[in-house]
Amino acid sequence: MNDAFEAIGIALAVAMVLGIPFGFFAFMRYLRFKETIALAERGLLRPARAKRNRDTLRWGIVITTMGTGLMCGLYPLGFSIDPGMASQAPLGFGPWMLFGILPFFFGLSLLIIYYVNKREDLRYDAEEPDPIPPHKVNGE
């Protein structure tokens, strides 16, 4: 009986950890949808969303730094393992380093995407904004 309560507790914890962020983002999408519908009923267009290239740079820096920190923190594990396994982990690198290497390269790829798309964003900035609906031009 005790095992059943533990399993239910774990399932509830996982549901909360995954459900709260998902519910938050779903609610935000719903609010954005309602705002778009309200604008459409008034005959207005939703303003064009700016390119989020700056966010790509921010997240790239944050995730790369986090990966670097994890790699620095996990590196000493290679020297504290069994001597038999240490011979299989050259220079102290081992599978535990993946927890730092993966976010490091993911963040690095975001930084590369930022610099590749930088020129494309300049082209979008030169384009005209969203057109005014025809019925609003006449002042109706």
PDB file of C-alpha atoms in Angstrom:
ATOM      1  CA  MET A   1       0.000   0.000   0.000  1.00  0.00           C
ATOM      2  CA  ASN A   2       2.901   2.300   0.791  1.00  0.00           C
ATOM      3  CA  ASP A   3       4.357   1.753  -2.679  1.00  0.00           C
ATOM      4  CA  ALA A   4       1.088   2.859  -4.264  1.00  0.00           C
ATOM      5  CA  PHE A   5       1.176   6.151  -2.362  1.00  0.00           C
ATOM      6  CA  GLU A   6       4.771   6.720  -3.425  1.00  0.00           C
ATOM      7  CA  ALA A   7       3.890   6.056  -7.062  1.00  0.00           C
ATOM      8  CA  ILE A   8       0.919   8.417  -6.871  1.00  0.00           C
ATOM      9  CA  GLY A   9       3.081  11.074  -5.220  1.00  0.00           C
ATOM     10  CA  ILE A  10       5.731  10.786  -7.927  1.00  0.00           C
ATOM     11  CA  ALA A  11       3.094  10.910 -10.664  1.00  0.00           C
ATOM     12  CA  LEU A  12       1.533  14.026  -9.129  1.00  0.00           C
ATOM     13  CA  ALA A  13       4.921  15.704  -8.809  1.00  0.00           C
ATOM     14  CA  VAL A  14       5.747  15.006 -12.450  1.00  0.00           C
ATOM     15  CA  ALA A  15       2.299  16.203 -13.525  1.00  0.00           C
ATOM     16  CA  MET A  16       2.768  19.449 -11.592  1.00  0.00           C
ATOM     17  CA  VAL A  17       6.284  20.066 -12.914  1.00  0.00           C
ATOM     18  CA  LEU A  18       5.171  19.512 -16.501  1.00  0.00           C
ATOM     19  CA  GLY A  19       1.609  20.789 -16.189  1.00  0.00           C
ATOM     20  CA  ILE A  20       2.202  24.213 -14.652  1.00  0.00           C
ATOM     21  CA  PRO A  21       4.512  25.543 -17.411  1.00  0.00           C
ATOM     22  CA  PHE A  22       2.346  23.967 -20.124  1.00  0.00           C
ATOM     23  CA  GLY A  23      -0.798  25.473 -18.593  1.00  0.00           C
ATOM     24  CA  PHE A  24       0.861  28.884 -18.343  1.00  0.00           C
ATOM     25  CA  PHE A  25       1.892  28.894 -22.003  1.00  0.00           C
ATOM     26  CA  ALA A  26      -1.517  27.590 -23.100  1.00  0.00           C
ATOM     27  CA  PHE A  27      -3.219  30.369 -21.124  1.00  0.00           C
ATOM     28  CA  MET A  28      -0.918  33.004 -22.673  1.00  0.00           C
ATOM     29  CA  ARG A  29      -1.718  31.680 -26.158  1.00  0.00           C
ATOM     30  CA  TYR A  30      -5.423  31.840 -25.342  1.00  0.00           C
ATOM     31  CA  LEU A  31      -5.126  35.476 -24.216  1.00  0.00           C
ATOM     32  CA  ARG A  32      -3.224  36.382 -27.396  1.00  0.00           C
ATOM     33  CA  PHE A  33      -5.930  34.646 -29.450  1.00  0.00           C
ATOM     34  CA  LYS A  34      -8.706  36.571 -27.682  1.00  0.00           C
ATOM     35  CA  GLU A  35      -6.830  39.841 -28.260  1.00  0.00           C
ATOM     36  CA  THR A  36      -6.468  39.058 -31.967  1.00  0.00           C
ATOM     37  CA  ILE A  37     -10.199  38.272 -32.252  1.00  0.00           C
ATOM     38  CA  ALA A  38     -11.102  41.529 -30.459  1.00  0.00           C
ATOM     39  CA  LEU A  39      -8.898  43.498 -32.859  1.00  0.00           C
ATOM     40  CA  ALA A  40     -10.423  41.713 -35.855  1.00  0.00           C
ATOM     41  CA  GLU A  41     -13.952  42.572 -34.683  1.00  0.00           C
ATOM     42  CA  ARG A  42     -12.959  46.240 -34.686  1.00  0.00           C
ATOM     43  CA  GLY A  43     -11.429  45.927 -38.149  1.00  0.00           C
ATOM     44  CA  LEU A  44      -7.862  46.377 -36.964  1.00  0.00           C
ATOM     45  CA  LEU A  45      -4.802  44.339 -37.732  1.00  0.00           C
ATOM     46  CA  ARG A  46      -2.520  42.940 -35.121  1.00  0.00           C
ATOM     47  CA  PRO A  47       0.830  44.751 -35.310  1.00  0.00           C
ATOM     48  CA  ALA A  48       3.586  42.699 -36.867  1.00  0.00           C
ATOM     49  CA  ARG A  49       5.664  40.953 -34.261  1.00  0.00           C
ATOM     50  CA  ALA A  50       9.250  42.053 -34.361  1.00  0.00           C
ATOM     51  CA  LYS A  51      11.858  39.473 -35.148  1.00  0.00           C
ATOM     52  CA  ARG A  52      13.077  37.869 -31.969  1.00  0.00           C
ATOM     53  CA  ASN A  53      16.722  37.717 -33.005  1.00  0.00           C
ATOM     54  CA  ARG A  54      17.743  39.579 -29.865  1.00  0.00           C
ATOM     55  CA  ASP A  55      16.144  36.847 -27.757  1.00  0.00           C
ATOM     56  CA  THR A  56      18.184  34.287 -29.680  1.00  0.00           C
ATOM     57  CA  LEU A  57      21.351  36.115 -28.672  1.00  0.00           C
ATOM     58  CA  ARG A  58      20.289  36.298 -25.025  1.00  0.00           C
ATOM     59  CA  TRP A  59      19.351  32.636 -24.786  1.00  0.00           C
ATOM     60  CA  GLY A  60      22.483  31.647 -26.672  1.00  0.00           C
ATOM     61  CA  ILE A  61      24.650  33.469 -24.159  1.00  0.00           C
ATOM     62  CA  VAL A  62      22.718  32.091 -21.170  1.00  0.00           C
ATOM     63  CA  ILE A  63      22.742  28.472 -22.334  1.00  0.00           C
ATOM     64  CA  THR A  64      26.386  28.574 -23.454  1.00  0.00           C
ATOM     65  CA  THR A  65      27.395  30.004 -20.085  1.00  0.00           C
ATOM     66  CA  MET A  66      25.307  27.410 -18.269  1.00  0.00           C
ATOM     67  CA  GLY A  67      26.955  24.616 -20.270  1.00  0.00           C
ATOM     68  CA  THR A  68      30.397  26.046 -19.535  1.00  0.00           C
ATOM     69  CA  GLY A  69      29.589  26.193 -15.828  1.00  0.00           C
ATOM     70  CA  LEU A  70      28.333  22.619 -15.819  1.00  0.00           C
ATOM     71  CA  MET A  71      31.435  21.428 -17.649  1.00  0.00           C
ATOM     72  CA  CYS A  72      33.681  23.203 -15.131  1.00  0.00           C
ATOM     73  CA  GLY A  73      31.702  21.749 -12.244  1.00  0.00           C
ATOM     74  CA  LEU A  74      31.564  18.207 -13.621  1.00  0.00           C
ATOM     75  CA  TYR A  75      35.178  18.022 -14.801  1.00  0.00           C
ATOM     76  CA  PRO A  76      36.606  17.077 -11.356  1.00  0.00           C
ATOM     77  CA  LEU A  77      34.395  13.967 -11.324  1.00  0.00           C
ATOM     78  CA  GLY A  78      36.822  12.427 -13.797  1.00  0.00           C
ATOM     79  CA  PHE A  79      39.563  12.477 -11.188  1.00  0.00           C
ATOM     80  CA  SER A  80      37.463  11.140  -8.320  1.00  0.00           C
ATOM     81  CA  ILE A  81      36.320   7.917  -9.990  1.00  0.00           C
ATOM     82  CA  ASP A  82      37.820   4.436  -9.710  1.00  0.00           C
ATOM     83  CA  PRO A  83      41.342   4.106 -11.062  1.00  0.00           C
ATOM     84  CA  GLY A  84      40.135   1.296 -13.338  1.00  0.00           C
ATOM     85  CA  MET A  85      37.512   3.520 -14.931  1.00  0.00           C
ATOM     86  CA  ALA A  86      39.843   6.522 -14.977  1.00  0.00           C
ATOM     87  CA  SER A  87      41.926   4.836 -17.651  1.00  0.00           C
ATOM     88  CA  GLN A  88      38.819   4.792 -19.859  1.00  0.00           C
ATOM     89  CA  ALA A  89      38.183   8.509 -19.282  1.00  0.00           C
ATOM     90  CA  PRO A  90      41.034  10.418 -20.959  1.00  0.00           C
ATOM     91  CA  LEU A  91      41.892  13.754 -19.313  1.00  0.00           C
ATOM     92  CA  GLY A  92      39.041  13.306 -16.860  1.00  0.00           C
ATOM     93  CA  PHE A  93      36.357  13.398 -19.556  1.00  0.00           C
ATOM     94  CA  GLY A  94      33.581  10.864 -19.328  1.00  0.00           C
ATOM     95  CA  PRO A  95      29.864  10.417 -19.952  1.00  0.00           C
ATOM     96  CA  TRP A  96      29.038  12.746 -17.040  1.00  0.00           C
ATOM     97  CA  MET A  97      30.439  15.630 -19.098  1.00  0.00           C
ATOM     98  CA  LEU A  98      27.481  15.333 -21.504  1.00  0.00           C
ATOM     99  CA  PHE A  99      25.379  17.283 -19.002  1.00  0.00           C
ATOM    100  CA  GLY A 100      27.622  20.278 -19.679  1.00  0.00           C
ATOM    101  CA  ILE A 101      28.678  19.644 -23.272  1.00  0.00           C
ATOM    102  CA  LEU A 102      25.137  19.389 -24.666  1.00  0.00           C
ATOM    103  CA  PRO A 103      23.908  22.770 -23.339  1.00  0.00           C
ATOM    104  CA  PHE A 104      27.235  24.349 -24.315  1.00  0.00           C
ATOM    105  CA  PHE A 105      26.903  23.338 -27.958  1.00  0.00           C
ATOM    106  CA  PHE A 106      23.168  24.083 -28.001  1.00  0.00           C
ATOM    107  CA  GLY A 107      23.900  27.628 -26.818  1.00  0.00           C
ATOM    108  CA  LEU A 108      26.764  27.889 -29.297  1.00  0.00           C
ATOM    109  CA  SER A 109      24.372  26.941 -32.101  1.00  0.00           C
ATOM    110  CA  LEU A 110      21.966  29.689 -30.963  1.00  0.00           C
ATOM    111  CA  LEU A 111      24.821  32.201 -31.154  1.00  0.00           C
ATOM    112  CA  ILE A 112      25.675  31.011 -34.670  1.00  0.00           C
ATOM    113  CA  ILE A 113      22.009  31.319 -35.689  1.00  0.00           C
ATOM    114  CA  TYR A 114      21.973  34.875 -34.323  1.00  0.00           C
ATOM    115  CA  TYR A 115      24.949  35.960 -36.403  1.00  0.00           C
ATOM    116  CA  VAL A 116      23.715  34.165 -39.544  1.00  0.00           C
ATOM    117  CA  ASN A 117      20.268  35.783 -39.303  1.00  0.00           C
ATOM    118  CA  LYS A 118      21.585  39.232 -38.420  1.00  0.00           C
ATOM    119  CA  ARG A 119      21.854  40.271 -42.070  1.00  0.00           C
ATOM    120  CA  GLU A 120      18.362  38.931 -42.804  1.00  0.00           C
ATOM    121  CA  ASP A 121      16.896  41.061 -40.001  1.00  0.00           C
ATOM    122  CA  LEU A 122      18.332  44.196 -41.564  1.00  0.00           C
ATOM    123  CA  ARG A 123      16.402  43.381 -44.720  1.00  0.00           C
ATOM    124  CA  TYR A 124      13.141  42.961 -42.763  1.00  0.00           C
ATOM    125  CA  ASP A 125      13.655  46.299 -41.019  1.00  0.00           C
ATOM    126  CA  ALA A 126      13.670  48.051 -44.401  1.00  0.00           C
ATOM    127  CA  GLU A 127      10.280  46.606 -45.389  1.00  0.00           C
ATOM    128  CA  GLU A 128       7.080  48.566 -44.901  1.00  0.00           C
ATOM    129  CA  PRO A 129       4.917  47.931 -41.828  1.00  0.00           C
ATOM    130  CA  ASP A 130       1.559  46.186 -42.034  1.00  0.00           C
ATOM    131  CA  PRO A 131      -0.845  47.908 -44.439  1.00  0.00           C
ATOM    132  CA  ILE A 132      -3.785  49.877 -43.102  1.00  0.00           C
ATOM    133  CA  PRO A 133      -7.095  48.156 -43.862  1.00  0.00           C
ATOM    134  CA  PRO A 134      -8.884  49.857 -46.800  1.00  0.00           C
ATOM    135  CA  HIS A 135     -11.951  50.814 -44.750  1.00  0.00           C
ATOM    136  CA  LYS A 136      -9.707  52.681 -42.273  1.00  0.00           C
ATOM    137  CA  VAL A 137      -8.013  54.749 -45.009  1.00  0.00           C
ATOM    138  CA  ASN A 138     -11.250  56.576 -45.825  1.00  0.00           C
ATOM    139  CA  GLY A 139     -11.708  57.557 -42.182  1.00  0.00           C
ATOM    140  CA  GLU A 140     -14.776  55.441 -41.576  1.00  0.00           C
TER     141      GLU A 140
END
